[in-house]
Short mmCIF file of C-alpha atoms in Angstrom, two decimals:
data_model
loop_
_atom_site.label_atom_id
_atom_site.label_comp_id
_atom_site.label_asym_id
_atom_site.label_seq_id
_atom_site.Cartn_x
_atom_site.Cartn_y
_atom_site.Cartn_z
CA MET A 12 -17.95 -50.53 68.56
CA SER A 13 -17.95 -51.97 72.05
CA THR A 14 -15.04 -51.73 74.44
CA ARG A 15 -14.71 -55.51 74.29
CA THR A 16 -14.60 -55.50 70.48
CA ALA A 17 -11.93 -52.79 70.58
CA ALA A 18 -9.91 -54.84 73.07
CA VAL A 19 -10.10 -57.92 70.83
CA GLY A 20 -9.01 -55.82 67.84
CA GLU A 21 -6.08 -54.37 69.77
CA ALA A 22 -5.01 -57.82 70.97
CA LEU A 23 -5.12 -59.29 67.45
CA PHE A 24 -3.25 -56.29 66.04
CA GLY A 25 -0.63 -56.58 68.77
CA LEU A 26 -0.16 -60.28 68.12
CA ALA A 27 0.23 -59.65 64.38
CA ALA A 28 2.79 -56.94 65.15
CA VAL A 29 4.79 -59.37 67.29
CA ALA A 30 4.83 -61.94 64.48
CA ILE A 31 5.89 -59.27 61.97
CA ARG A 32 8.64 -57.86 64.20
CA ARG A 33 10.12 -61.33 64.75
CA ARG A 34 10.13 -62.31 61.06
CA PRO A 35 13.37 -62.49 59.09
CA ARG A 36 14.06 -59.12 57.48
CA THR A 37 14.50 -60.28 53.89
CA LEU A 38 11.71 -58.19 52.33
CA SER A 39 9.88 -54.98 53.19
CA LEU A 40 6.26 -55.16 54.30
CA THR A 41 5.24 -53.53 51.00
CA ALA A 42 7.11 -56.19 49.02
CA ILE A 43 5.37 -58.91 51.03
CA SER A 44 2.03 -57.22 50.44
CA VAL A 45 2.66 -57.04 46.68
CA LEU A 46 3.58 -60.72 46.54
CA SER A 47 0.46 -61.57 48.56
CA THR A 48 -1.70 -59.51 46.21
CA LEU A 49 -0.21 -61.24 43.16
CA GLU A 50 -0.73 -64.64 44.77
CA ARG A 51 -4.35 -63.81 45.62
CA THR A 52 -5.40 -62.00 42.43
CA GLY A 53 -2.99 -63.22 39.76
CA PRO A 54 -0.99 -60.99 37.39
CA ARG A 55 -1.66 -57.25 37.69
CA ARG A 56 -0.66 -54.07 35.93
CA LEU A 57 2.02 -52.11 37.70
CA THR A 58 -0.29 -49.11 37.96
CA ASP A 59 -2.96 -51.26 39.66
CA LEU A 60 -0.38 -52.50 42.17
CA ALA A 61 0.70 -48.93 42.92
CA VAL A 62 -2.90 -47.93 43.61
CA SER A 63 -3.62 -50.98 45.78
CA GLU A 64 -0.44 -50.42 47.83
CA GLU A 65 -0.97 -46.65 47.97
CA VAL A 66 2.48 -45.82 46.62
CA THR A 67 3.61 -43.82 43.60
CA GLN A 68 4.13 -45.53 40.29
CA PRO A 69 7.91 -44.85 40.36
CA SER A 70 8.10 -46.44 43.83
CA MET A 71 6.18 -49.49 42.63
CA THR A 72 8.40 -49.73 39.54
CA ALA A 73 11.49 -49.82 41.78
CA LEU A 74 9.90 -52.40 44.08
CA VAL A 75 8.83 -54.64 41.20
CA THR A 76 12.33 -54.38 39.71
CA GLN A 77 13.73 -55.55 43.06
CA LEU A 78 11.26 -58.46 43.19
CA VAL A 79 12.10 -59.43 39.59
CA ASP A 80 15.85 -59.24 40.32
CA LEU A 81 15.30 -61.55 43.32
CA GLY A 82 13.33 -63.98 41.14
CA LEU A 83 10.17 -63.48 43.24
CA ALA A 84 8.13 -61.83 40.48
CA GLU A 85 8.25 -61.53 36.71
CA ARG A 86 7.04 -59.15 34.06
CA ARG A 87 5.02 -60.65 31.23
CA ARG A 88 2.92 -59.43 28.33
CA ASP A 89 -0.85 -59.38 28.73
CA PRO A 90 -2.22 -62.08 26.40
CA ALA A 91 -5.24 -59.89 25.70
CA ASP A 92 -3.15 -56.82 24.77
CA ALA A 93 0.55 -57.29 23.96
CA ARG A 94 1.19 -53.59 24.65
CA VAL A 95 0.39 -54.13 28.33
CA VAL A 96 2.96 -55.50 30.77
CA LEU A 97 1.70 -57.46 33.77
CA VAL A 98 3.52 -58.32 36.97
CA ALA A 99 3.13 -61.90 38.19
CA GLY A 100 4.46 -63.79 41.16
CA THR A 101 6.84 -66.69 40.58
CA ASP A 102 7.11 -70.06 42.28
CA ALA A 103 10.00 -68.62 44.29
CA GLY A 104 7.77 -65.73 45.37
CA SER A 105 5.08 -68.15 46.52
CA ARG A 106 7.70 -70.17 48.38
CA GLN A 107 8.98 -67.00 50.08
CA LEU A 108 5.42 -66.18 51.22
CA ARG A 109 4.88 -69.70 52.56
CA GLU A 110 8.13 -69.53 54.51
CA MET A 111 7.25 -66.10 55.90
CA ARG A 112 3.77 -67.25 56.93
CA ALA A 113 5.18 -70.40 58.51
CA SER A 114 7.68 -68.31 60.47
CA GLY A 115 4.93 -65.99 61.71
CA ALA A 116 2.69 -68.93 62.58
CA LEU A 117 5.56 -70.53 64.51
CA THR A 118 6.01 -67.34 66.52
CA VAL A 119 2.33 -67.34 67.47
CA THR A 120 2.28 -71.11 68.08
CA GLU A 121 5.20 -70.80 70.50
CA LEU A 122 3.21 -68.20 72.44
CA ILE A 123 0.05 -70.34 72.40
CA ASP A 124 2.06 -73.26 73.79
CA LYS A 125 2.71 -71.13 76.89
CA LEU A 126 -1.03 -70.81 77.62
CA ASP A 127 -2.94 -73.06 79.98
CA ASP A 128 -5.54 -75.55 78.70
CA HIS A 129 -8.45 -73.19 79.41
CA ASP A 130 -6.97 -70.36 77.30
CA THR A 131 -5.98 -72.79 74.53
CA ALA A 132 -9.55 -74.14 74.43
CA ALA A 133 -10.86 -70.56 74.16
CA LEU A 134 -8.61 -69.96 71.15
CA ASP A 135 -9.75 -73.25 69.59
CA ALA A 136 -13.37 -72.14 70.02
CA ALA A 137 -12.56 -68.78 68.41
CA LEU A 138 -10.88 -70.34 65.36
CA PRO A 139 -13.96 -70.26 63.07
CA ALA A 140 -14.45 -66.55 63.81
CA LEU A 141 -10.76 -65.84 63.21
CA LEU A 142 -10.88 -67.65 59.87
CA ARG A 143 -13.96 -65.63 58.91
CA LEU A 144 -12.08 -62.43 59.77
CA MET A 145 -9.34 -63.52 57.35
CA GLU A 146 -11.98 -64.08 54.64
CA LEU A 147 -13.44 -60.62 55.27
CA ALA A 148 -9.97 -59.08 55.05
CA ASP A 149 -9.34 -60.81 51.70
CA GLU A 150 -12.72 -59.67 50.37
CA SER A 151 -12.12 -56.06 51.38
CA GLN A 152 -8.63 -56.11 49.80
CA ASP A 153 -10.17 -57.30 46.56
CA GLY A 154 -12.51 -54.30 46.59
CA ARG A 155 -15.59 -56.37 47.33
CA THR A 156 -17.94 -55.42 50.10
CA PRO A 157 -17.92 -58.21 52.67
CA PRO A 158 -21.37 -59.64 53.39
CA LYS A 159 -22.82 -59.18 56.88
CA ARG A 160 -23.50 -62.36 58.81
#
C-alpha cells in the first residue's frame, strides 16, 4: 500500500467518522448495521446476524428485541421451514436508514460546499471510484470476494 493510498483511506475514514459523530443518536452503530444488513440481504436468522455483526447471540437477541419494539424490524417464520424464525426490516426501519443516510450526506455536503471550485471538481472526478469502493464494500460484507479491476 502506497503512502498516498493510505492517506486517501485515512481521509475517507475521517470523513465518515465526522458524519457518524454528527448524526442523531437514536440508534447504536450496531443497530444501524443490522438494519443495513437486513435491507441489503433480506430476512436473516438471528444467529446469522450475530455472526455477521461479531456479537454474541444473547446480545443480538436483545438488539433485535429493541428493533422490533421500535417497529424497525420484525420476526417472521421462514416460509421454507416454519420452525425457523427470521428477522426482517420493516418500512419504518428502511425509512430510519434513509433519514440517517440523508443526515450524513448533508453533513458531508455542507463541508463540500466550503471547498473551492478546483477541489469540488476533483471530488466530482473521483465520484466513479468512490461509488466503486461502495460496491466493493457491499460485496465483501456479503461474503463475496470482490473482483479486481
